[in-house]
Coordinates of C-alpha atoms and ligand atoms in Angstrom, one line a residue:
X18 CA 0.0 0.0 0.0
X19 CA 1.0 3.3 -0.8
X20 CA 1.2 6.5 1.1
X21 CA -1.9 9.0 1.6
X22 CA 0.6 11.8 1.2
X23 CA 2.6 10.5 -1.7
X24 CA 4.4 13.7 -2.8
X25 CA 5.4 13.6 1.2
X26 CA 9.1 13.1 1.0
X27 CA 8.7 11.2 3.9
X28 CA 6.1 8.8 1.7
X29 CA 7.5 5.4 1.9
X30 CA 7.6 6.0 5.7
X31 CA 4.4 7.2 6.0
X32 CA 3.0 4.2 3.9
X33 CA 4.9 1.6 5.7
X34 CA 3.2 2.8 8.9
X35 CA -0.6 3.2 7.5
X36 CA -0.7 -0.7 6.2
X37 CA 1.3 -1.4 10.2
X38 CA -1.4 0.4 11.7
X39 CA -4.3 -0.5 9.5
X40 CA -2.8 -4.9 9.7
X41 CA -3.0 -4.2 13.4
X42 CA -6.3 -2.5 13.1
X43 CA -8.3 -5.2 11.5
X44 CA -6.3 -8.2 13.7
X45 CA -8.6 -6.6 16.4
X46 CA -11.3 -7.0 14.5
X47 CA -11.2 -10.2 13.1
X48 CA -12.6 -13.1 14.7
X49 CA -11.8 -16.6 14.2
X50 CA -13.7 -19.7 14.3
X51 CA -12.5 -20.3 17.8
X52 CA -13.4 -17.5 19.1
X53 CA -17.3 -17.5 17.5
X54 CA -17.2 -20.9 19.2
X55 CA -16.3 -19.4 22.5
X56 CA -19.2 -16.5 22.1
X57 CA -21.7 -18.9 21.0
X58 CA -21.1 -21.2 24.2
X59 CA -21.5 -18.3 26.3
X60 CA -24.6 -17.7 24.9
X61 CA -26.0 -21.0 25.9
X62 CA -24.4 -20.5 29.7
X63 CA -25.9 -16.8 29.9
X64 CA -28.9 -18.3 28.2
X65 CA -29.9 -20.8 31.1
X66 CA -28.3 -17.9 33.7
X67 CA -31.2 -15.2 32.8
X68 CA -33.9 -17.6 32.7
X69 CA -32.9 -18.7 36.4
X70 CA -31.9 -15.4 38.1
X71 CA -34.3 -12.3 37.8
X72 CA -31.8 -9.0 37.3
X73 CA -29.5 -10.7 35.4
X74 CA -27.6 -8.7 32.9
X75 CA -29.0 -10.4 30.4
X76 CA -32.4 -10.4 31.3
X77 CA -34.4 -13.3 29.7
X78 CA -37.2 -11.2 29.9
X79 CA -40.3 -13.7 30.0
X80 CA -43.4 -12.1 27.5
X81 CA -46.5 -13.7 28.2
X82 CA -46.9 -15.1 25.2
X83 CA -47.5 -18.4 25.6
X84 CA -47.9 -19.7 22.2
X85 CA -46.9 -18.9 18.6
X86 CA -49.7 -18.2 15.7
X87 CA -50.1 -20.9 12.9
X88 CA -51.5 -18.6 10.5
X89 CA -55.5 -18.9 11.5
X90 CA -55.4 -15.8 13.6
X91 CA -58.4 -13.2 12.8
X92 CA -59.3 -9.7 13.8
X93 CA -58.7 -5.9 13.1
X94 CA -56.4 -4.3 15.6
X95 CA -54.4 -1.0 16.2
X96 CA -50.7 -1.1 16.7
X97 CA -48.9 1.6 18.6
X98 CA -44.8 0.8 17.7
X99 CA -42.3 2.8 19.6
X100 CA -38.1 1.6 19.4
X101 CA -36.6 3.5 17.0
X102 CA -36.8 6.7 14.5
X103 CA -40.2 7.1 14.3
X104 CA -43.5 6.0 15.7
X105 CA -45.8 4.3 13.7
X106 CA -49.4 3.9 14.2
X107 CA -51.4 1.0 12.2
X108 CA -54.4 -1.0 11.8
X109 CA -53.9 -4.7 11.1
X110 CA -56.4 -6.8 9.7
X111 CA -55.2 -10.5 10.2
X112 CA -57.4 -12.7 7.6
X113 CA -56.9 -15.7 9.2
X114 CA -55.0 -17.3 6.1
X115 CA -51.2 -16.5 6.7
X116 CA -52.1 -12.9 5.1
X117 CA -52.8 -9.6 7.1
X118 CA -53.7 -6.3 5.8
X119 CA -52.3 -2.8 7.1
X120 CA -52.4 0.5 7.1
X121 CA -49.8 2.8 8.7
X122 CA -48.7 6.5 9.6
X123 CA -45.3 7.3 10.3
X124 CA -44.7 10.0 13.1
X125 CA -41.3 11.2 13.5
X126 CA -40.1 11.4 17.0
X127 CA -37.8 14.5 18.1
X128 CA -34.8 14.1 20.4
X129 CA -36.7 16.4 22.6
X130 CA -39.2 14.0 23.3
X131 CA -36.6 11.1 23.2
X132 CA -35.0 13.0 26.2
X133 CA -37.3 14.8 28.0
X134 CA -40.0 13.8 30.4
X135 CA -42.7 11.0 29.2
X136 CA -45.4 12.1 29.9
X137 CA -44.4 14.4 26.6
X138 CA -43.5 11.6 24.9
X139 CA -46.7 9.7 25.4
X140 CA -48.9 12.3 25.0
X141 CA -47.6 12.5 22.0
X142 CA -48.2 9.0 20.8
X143 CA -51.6 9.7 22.0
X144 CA -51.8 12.3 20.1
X145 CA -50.4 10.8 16.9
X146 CA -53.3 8.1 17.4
X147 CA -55.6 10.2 17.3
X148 CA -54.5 11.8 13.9
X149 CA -54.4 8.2 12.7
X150 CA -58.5 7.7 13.6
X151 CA -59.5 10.6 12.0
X152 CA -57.5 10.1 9.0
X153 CA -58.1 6.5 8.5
X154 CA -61.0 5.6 11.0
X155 CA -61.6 1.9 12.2
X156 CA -63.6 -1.0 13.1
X157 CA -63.5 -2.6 16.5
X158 CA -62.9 -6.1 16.3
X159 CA -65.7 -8.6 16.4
X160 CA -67.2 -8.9 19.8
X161 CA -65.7 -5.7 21.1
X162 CA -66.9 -2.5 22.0
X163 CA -63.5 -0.9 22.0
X164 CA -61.1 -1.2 19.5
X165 CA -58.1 -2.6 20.7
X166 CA -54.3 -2.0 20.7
X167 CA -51.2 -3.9 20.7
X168 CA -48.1 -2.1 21.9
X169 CA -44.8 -2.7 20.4
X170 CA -42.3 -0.9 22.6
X171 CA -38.6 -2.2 21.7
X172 CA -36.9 -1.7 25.4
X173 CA -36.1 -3.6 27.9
X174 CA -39.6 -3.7 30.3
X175 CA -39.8 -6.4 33.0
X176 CA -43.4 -7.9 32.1
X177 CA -45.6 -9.6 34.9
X178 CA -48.4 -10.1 32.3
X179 CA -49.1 -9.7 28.5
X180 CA -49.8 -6.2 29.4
X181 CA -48.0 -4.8 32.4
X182 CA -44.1 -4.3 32.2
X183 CA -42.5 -1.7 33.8
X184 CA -39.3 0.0 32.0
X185 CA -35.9 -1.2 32.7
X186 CA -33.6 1.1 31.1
X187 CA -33.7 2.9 28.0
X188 CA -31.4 2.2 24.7
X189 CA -31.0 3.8 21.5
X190 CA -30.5 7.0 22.1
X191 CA -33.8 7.6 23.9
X192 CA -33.4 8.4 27.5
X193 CA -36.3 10.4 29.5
X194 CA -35.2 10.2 33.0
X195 CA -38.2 10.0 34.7
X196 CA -39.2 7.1 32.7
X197 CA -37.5 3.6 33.9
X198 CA -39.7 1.9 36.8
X199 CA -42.9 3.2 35.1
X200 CA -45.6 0.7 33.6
X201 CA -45.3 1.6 29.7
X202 CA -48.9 0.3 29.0
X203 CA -50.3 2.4 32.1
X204 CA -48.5 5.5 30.9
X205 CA -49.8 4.9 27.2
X206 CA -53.1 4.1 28.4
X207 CA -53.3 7.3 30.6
X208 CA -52.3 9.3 28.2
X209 CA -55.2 8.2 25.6
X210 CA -57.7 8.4 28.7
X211 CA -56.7 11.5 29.2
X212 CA -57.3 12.7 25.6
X213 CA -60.8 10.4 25.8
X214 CA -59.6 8.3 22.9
X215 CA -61.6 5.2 22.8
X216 CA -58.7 2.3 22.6
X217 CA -57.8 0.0 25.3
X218 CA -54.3 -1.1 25.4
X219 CA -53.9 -4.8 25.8
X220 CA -50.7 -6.4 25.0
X221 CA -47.5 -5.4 25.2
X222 CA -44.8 -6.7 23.1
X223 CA -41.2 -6.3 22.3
X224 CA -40.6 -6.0 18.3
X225 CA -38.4 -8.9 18.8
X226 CA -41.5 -10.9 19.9
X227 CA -43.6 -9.1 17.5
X228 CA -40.9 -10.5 15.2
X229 CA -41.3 -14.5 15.7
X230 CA -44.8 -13.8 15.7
X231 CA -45.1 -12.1 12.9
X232 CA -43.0 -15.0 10.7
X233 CA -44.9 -17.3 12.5
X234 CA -48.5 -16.6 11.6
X235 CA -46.6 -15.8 7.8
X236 CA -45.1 -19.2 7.9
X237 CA -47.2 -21.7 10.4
X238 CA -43.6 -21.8 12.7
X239 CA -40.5 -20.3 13.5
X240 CA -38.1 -20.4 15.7
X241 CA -36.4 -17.6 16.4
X242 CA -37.3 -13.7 15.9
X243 CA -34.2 -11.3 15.4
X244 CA -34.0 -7.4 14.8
X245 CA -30.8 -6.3 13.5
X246 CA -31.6 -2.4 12.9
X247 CA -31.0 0.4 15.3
X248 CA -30.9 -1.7 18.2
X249 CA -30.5 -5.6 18.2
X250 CA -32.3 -8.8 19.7
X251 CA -33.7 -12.0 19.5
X252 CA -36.9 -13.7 20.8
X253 CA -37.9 -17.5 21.4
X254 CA -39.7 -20.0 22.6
X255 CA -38.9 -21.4 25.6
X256 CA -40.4 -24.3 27.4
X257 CA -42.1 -22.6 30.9
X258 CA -40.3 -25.4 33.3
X259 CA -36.6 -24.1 32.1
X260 CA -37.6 -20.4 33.0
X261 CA -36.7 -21.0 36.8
X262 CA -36.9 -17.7 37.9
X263 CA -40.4 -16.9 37.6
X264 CA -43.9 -18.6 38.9
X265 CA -46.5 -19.1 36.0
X266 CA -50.0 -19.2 37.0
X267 CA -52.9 -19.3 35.3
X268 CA -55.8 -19.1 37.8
X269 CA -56.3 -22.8 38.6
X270 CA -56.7 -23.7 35.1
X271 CA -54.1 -26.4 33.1
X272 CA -51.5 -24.1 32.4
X273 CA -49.2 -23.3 29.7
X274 CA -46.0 -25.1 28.7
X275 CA -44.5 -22.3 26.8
X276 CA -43.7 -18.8 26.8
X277 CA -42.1 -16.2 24.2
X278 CA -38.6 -14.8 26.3
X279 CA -37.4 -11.7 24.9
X280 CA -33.4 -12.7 25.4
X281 CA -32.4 -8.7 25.3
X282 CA -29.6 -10.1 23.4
X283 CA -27.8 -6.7 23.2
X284 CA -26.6 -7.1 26.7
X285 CA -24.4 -10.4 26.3
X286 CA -21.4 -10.5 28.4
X287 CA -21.6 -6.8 29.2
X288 CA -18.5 -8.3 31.6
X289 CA -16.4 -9.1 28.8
X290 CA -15.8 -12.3 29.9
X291 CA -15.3 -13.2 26.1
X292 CA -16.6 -10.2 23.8
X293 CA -13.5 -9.0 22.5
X294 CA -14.0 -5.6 22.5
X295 CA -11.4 -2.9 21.5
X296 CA -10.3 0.4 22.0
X297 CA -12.5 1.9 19.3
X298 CA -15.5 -0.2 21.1
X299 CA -14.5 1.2 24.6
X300 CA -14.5 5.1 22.9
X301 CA -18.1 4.1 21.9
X302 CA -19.2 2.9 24.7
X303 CA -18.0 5.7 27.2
X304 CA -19.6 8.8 25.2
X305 CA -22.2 6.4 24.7
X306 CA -25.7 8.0 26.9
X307 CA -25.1 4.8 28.8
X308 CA -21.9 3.0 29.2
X309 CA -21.5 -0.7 30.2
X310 CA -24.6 -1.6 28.8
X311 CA -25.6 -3.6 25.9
X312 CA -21.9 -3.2 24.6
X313 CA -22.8 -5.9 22.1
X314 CA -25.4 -4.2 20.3
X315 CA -23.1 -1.4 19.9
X316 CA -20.4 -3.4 18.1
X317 CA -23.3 -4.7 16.1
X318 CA -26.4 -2.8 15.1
X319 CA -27.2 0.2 13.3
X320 CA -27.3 2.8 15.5
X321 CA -23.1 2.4 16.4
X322 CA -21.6 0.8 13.7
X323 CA -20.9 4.3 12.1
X324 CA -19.8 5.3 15.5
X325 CA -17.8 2.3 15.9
X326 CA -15.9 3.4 12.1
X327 CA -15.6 6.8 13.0
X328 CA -13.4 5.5 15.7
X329 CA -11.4 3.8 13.7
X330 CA -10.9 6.5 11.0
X331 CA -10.0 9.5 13.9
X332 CA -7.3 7.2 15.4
X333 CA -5.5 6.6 11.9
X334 CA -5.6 10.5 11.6
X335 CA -4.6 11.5 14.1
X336 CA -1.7 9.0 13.5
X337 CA -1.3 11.3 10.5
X338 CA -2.1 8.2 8.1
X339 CA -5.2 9.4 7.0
X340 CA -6.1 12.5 5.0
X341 CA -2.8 13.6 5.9
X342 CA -4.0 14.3 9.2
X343 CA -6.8 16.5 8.4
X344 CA -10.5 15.6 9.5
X345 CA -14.2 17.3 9.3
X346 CA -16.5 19.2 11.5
X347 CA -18.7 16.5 11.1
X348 CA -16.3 13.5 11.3
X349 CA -15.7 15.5 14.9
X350 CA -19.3 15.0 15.9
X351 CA -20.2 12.2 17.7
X352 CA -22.6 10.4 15.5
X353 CA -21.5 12.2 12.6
X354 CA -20.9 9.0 10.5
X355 CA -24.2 7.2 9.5
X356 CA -24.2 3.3 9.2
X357 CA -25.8 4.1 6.1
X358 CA -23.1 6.2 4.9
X359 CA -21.1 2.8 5.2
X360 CA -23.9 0.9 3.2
X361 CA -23.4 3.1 0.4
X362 CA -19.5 2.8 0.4
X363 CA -20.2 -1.1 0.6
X364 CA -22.2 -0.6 -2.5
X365 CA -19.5 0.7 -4.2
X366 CA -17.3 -1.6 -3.8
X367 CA -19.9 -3.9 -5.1
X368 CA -19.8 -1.5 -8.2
X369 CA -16.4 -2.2 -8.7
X370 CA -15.5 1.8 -8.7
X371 CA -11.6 2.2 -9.0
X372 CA -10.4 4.4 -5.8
X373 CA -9.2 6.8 -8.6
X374 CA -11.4 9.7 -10.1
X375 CA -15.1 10.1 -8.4
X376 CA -17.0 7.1 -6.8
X377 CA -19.3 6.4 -4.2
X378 CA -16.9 6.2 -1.3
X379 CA -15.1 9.5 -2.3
X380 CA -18.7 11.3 -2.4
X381 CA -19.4 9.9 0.9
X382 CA -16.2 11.1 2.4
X383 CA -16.6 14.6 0.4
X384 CA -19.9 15.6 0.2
X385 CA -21.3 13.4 3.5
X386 CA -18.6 13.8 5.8
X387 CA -17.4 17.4 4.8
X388 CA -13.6 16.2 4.4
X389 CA -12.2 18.5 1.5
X390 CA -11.5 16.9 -1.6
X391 CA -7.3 17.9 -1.8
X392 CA -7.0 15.9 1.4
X393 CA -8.9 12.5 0.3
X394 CA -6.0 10.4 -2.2
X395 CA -6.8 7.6 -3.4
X396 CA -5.1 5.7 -0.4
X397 CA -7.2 7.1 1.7
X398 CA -10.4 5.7 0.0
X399 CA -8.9 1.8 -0.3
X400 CA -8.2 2.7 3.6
X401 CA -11.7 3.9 4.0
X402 CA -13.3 0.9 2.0
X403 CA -11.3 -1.4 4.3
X404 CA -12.4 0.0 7.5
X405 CA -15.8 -0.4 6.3
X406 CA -15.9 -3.7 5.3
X407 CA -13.9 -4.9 8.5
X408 CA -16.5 -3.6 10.6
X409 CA -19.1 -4.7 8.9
X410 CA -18.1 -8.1 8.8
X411 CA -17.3 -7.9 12.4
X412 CA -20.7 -7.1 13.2
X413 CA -22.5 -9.9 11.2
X414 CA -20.4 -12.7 12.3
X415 CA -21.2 -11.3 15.9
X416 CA -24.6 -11.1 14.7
X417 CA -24.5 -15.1 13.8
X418 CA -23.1 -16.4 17.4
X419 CA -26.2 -14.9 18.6
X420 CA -28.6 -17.2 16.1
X421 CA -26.5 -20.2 16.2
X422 CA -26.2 -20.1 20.2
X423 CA -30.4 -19.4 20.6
X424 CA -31.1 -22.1 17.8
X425 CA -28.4 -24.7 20.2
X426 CA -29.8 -23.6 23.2
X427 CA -33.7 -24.6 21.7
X428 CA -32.1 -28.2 20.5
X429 CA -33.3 -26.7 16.9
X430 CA -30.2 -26.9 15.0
X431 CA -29.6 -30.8 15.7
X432 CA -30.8 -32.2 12.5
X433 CA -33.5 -34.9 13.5
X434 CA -33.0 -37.4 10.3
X435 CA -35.2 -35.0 8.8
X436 CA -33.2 -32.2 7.3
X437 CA -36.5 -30.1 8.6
X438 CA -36.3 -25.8 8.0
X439 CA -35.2 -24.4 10.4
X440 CA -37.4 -20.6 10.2
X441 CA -35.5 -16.9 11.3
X442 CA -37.8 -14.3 11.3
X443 CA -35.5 -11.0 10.8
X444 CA -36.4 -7.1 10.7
X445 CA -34.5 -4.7 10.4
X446 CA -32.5 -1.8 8.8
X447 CA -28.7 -3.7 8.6
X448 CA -30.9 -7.2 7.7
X449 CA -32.8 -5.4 5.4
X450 CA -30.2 -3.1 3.5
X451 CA -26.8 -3.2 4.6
X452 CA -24.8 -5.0 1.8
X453 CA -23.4 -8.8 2.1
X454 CA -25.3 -8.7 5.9
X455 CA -26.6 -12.1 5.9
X456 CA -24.2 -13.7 3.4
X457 CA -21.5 -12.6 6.3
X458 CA -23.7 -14.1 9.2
X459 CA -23.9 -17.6 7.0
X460 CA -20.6 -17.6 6.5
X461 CA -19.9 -17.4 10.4
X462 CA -23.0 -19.8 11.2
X463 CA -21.3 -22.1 8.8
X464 CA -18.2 -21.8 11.3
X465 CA -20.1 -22.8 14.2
X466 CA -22.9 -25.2 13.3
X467 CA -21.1 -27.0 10.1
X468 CA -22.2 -26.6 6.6
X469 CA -25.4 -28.7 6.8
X470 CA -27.1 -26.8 9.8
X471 CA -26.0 -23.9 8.2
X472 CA -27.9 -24.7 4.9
X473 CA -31.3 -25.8 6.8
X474 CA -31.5 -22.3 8.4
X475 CA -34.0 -19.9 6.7
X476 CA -33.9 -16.5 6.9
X477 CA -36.7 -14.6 6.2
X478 CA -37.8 -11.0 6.1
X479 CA -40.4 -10.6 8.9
X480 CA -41.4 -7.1 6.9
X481 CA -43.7 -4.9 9.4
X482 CA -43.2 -7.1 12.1
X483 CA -43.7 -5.1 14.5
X484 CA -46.8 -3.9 13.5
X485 CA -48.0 -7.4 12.3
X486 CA -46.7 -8.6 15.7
X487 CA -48.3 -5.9 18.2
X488 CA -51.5 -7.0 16.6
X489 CA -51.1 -10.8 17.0
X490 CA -50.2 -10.1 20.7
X491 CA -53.7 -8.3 20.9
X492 CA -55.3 -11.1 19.5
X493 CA -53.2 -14.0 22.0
X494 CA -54.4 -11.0 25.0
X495 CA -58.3 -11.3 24.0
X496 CA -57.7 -15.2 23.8
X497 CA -56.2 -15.4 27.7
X498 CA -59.1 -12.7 28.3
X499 CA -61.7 -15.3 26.6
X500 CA -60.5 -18.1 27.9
X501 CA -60.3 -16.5 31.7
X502 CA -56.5 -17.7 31.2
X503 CA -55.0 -14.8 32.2
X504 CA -51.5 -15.8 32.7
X505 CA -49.4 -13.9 35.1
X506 CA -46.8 -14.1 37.6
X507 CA -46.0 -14.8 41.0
Ligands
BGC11 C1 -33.6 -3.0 22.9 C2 -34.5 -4.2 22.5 C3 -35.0 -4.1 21.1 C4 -33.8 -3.9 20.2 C5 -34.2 -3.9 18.7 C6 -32.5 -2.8 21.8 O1 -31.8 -1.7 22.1 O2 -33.1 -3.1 24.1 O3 -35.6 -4.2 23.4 O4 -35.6 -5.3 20.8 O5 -33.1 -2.8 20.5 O6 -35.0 -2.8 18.5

């Protein structure tokens, strides 16, 4: 590799030490075989952990849900779904025949609101469901008198029923102090009351559970449900006597055997027993809003992986490798690189653009990033490219310890004779559009499980999942209503 200053006299130098410091670079970022083997095993031993100890950090959150759909689900319900950009409010018709119909506002929610006290915040989801009826109207669902409403809200919440769960912490980026303790549902309910909005709140869901839902109803069964996007998670199906920590009844009737856990997934080994985090993962995490938690979803999802580059990219300048030691207001600001400012330069590398004259990296780094063009060589955007795509890999073979030790863990990748499907339900921005994101995760899943459980795994797009899935909670809530089978806690 050549120098990013090549008319430096001290060039050869200069180059010699970028490809040092860059070799050294990716090293920390690569993970071998060995060690995916060592993550996904601590999976299964944080796995059986959380579902003994309540508080763990981990926390194996148990849902509620004590079944999956097979596809004959029916009824018209709202959706209220709350985790990431925006807020989206919907009505779901599920026809009973694998297929739904929807239809869906987008509100955009402000970082005051992400920040500041809740009640703002759900007012103004009551408010944005209010827009939604008088825009679109709505039927009540057969036998009602009220329509109903599923709430997707993608945080950590200890549940104690389908819906009541208080608010652990807050993630991605949203952080309204006075929030964490408080019932979500009682606050969202309140808040309609309050503007005499005729909806009764009735399940609460995690979009990872609305997820594996979702594909299940799509598909008749699945066994896992996994957001890689902003944030990241899984959700399964556990078997209720393995779930230790918790006392299921369901008021004297035969109860369940089953129940939906929500793994939080973006919490594993915030100890570091294993993860092998770095120094651009430690800078994350401590001007991260809060440090030591869920340090593996910020080497993974959406929301840091342009955080996690930026890192990268200010060391090596300030190594004077890089743009010759200049940066950018906005490379300076935290945040300031967008994971999907990496998507595009992943894209063109796809495109097969030459470093030289204009491409899509060089744009990003130009017009995106604010670097001026004098101080970007052609070094600098093989450099760039590299950074990207080490990253990027990083986070999807990270990404596959976490399927491969939940599909262990639930004896599903253990081929039974059969060679039987084995069903992923995914949502997501990086799933859904960052570039070579699932061909990466096979490739590590491959590592771990062997070629043949590898092949048997299905991903599938689990597309407005959490809409899809806030409404099939509503619809398992009004069965445990129906049945008086309300299933709770003790
Ligand atoms: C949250 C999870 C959520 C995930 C994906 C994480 O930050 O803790 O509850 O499922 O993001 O949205």
């Amino acid at each position: 590799m050549t120098s990013a200053a090549s008319s430096s006299p001290q060039a050869g130098a200069i180059g010699a030490s970028l490809s040092n410091m860059l070799d050294e670079v990716e090293a920390q970022f690569t993970l071998s075989k060995d060690k995916l083997l060592e993550l996904t095993h601590h999976f299964s031993e944080l796995y059986t952990y959380g579902l003994g100890v309540k508080g763990a950090d981990m926390p194996m959150i148990p849902s509620f849900v004590t079944g999956l759909p097979d596809g004959k689900e029916k009824g018209t319900f709202l959706a209220m779904d709350l985790g990431g950009t925006n807020l989206r409010v919907c009505e779901v018709k599920l026809k009973g025949d694998h297929t739904f119909e929807i239809r869906q506002q987008k509100y955009r929610v402000s970082d005051a609101l992400k920040k500041g006290p809740v009640a703002d915040l759900f007012e103004y989801m009551a408010e944005s469901v209010e827009r939604f009826l008088n825009e679109f109207g709505t039927e009540t669902d057969a036998g009602e008198d009220e329509l109903l409403m599923g709430f997707t809200f993608s945080f950590p919440v200890e549940q104690t029923t389908i819906d009541r769960g208080a608010l652990l912490f807050w993630t991605k980026g949203f952080n309204c102090p006075d929030a964490p303790g408080k019932d979500v549902v009682q606050l969202l309910q309140n808040a309609l009351d309050k503007k005499h909005i005729k909806v009764r709140v009735n399940a609460l869901v995690n979009d990872t559970v609305g997820t594996l839902l979702t594909r299940s109803y799509q598909t008749g069964g699945a066994i896992l449900g996994a957001i890689f996007g902003t944030g990241t998670n899984g959700a399964y199906l556990e078997s209720i006597e393995r779930i230790k920590k918790i006392k299921v009844s369901s008021q004297g009737q035969a109860g369940p055997t089953h129940m939906v856990i929500n793994t939080e997934w973006g919490s594993f080994d915030n100890a570091r027993t294993v993860l092998p985090t770095t120094q651009f993962d430690n800078f994350v995490d401590r001007t991260a809003l809060r440090q030591r938690h869920h340090l593996f979803e910020k080497m993974i999802s959406g929301m840091y992986l342009g955080e996690v580059a930026r890192a990268v990219i200010i060391y090596l300048i300030d190594n004077l490798v890089l743009f010759s030691g200049f940066s950018s207001a906005t490379l300076n600001t935290q945040y300031g690189l967008d994971t999907a400012y990496m998507s595009m330069i992943e894209a063109d590398i796809d495109n097969g653009n030459p470093t030289s004259g204009s491409n899509g990296t060089r744009e990003v780094l130009t017009q995106k990033l604010g670097l001026r063009a004098e101080h970007v060589s052609d070094v600098d955007v093989e450099t760039v490219r590299r950074i990207v795509r080490f990253v990027g890999t990083r986070a999807a073979r990270l990404s596959a310890t976490a399927v491969a030790g939940t599909l262990i863990h639930t004896g599903n990748i253990q081929d039974d004779g059969t060679g039987k499907q084995v069903n992923v339900g995914v949502d997501g921005s990086l799933a859904e559009l960052y570039p070579h994101f699932e061909e990466r995760m096979r490739i590590a899943l491959r590592d771990i499980v062997g070629e043949d459980a590898e092949k048997r795994v299905k991903f599938g797009l689990a597309k407005d999942g959490s809409g899809v899935g806030a409404a099939l909670g509503a619809a398992a809530a009004k069965k445990q209503r129906t049945a008086g089978h309300r299933v709770e806690a003790n």
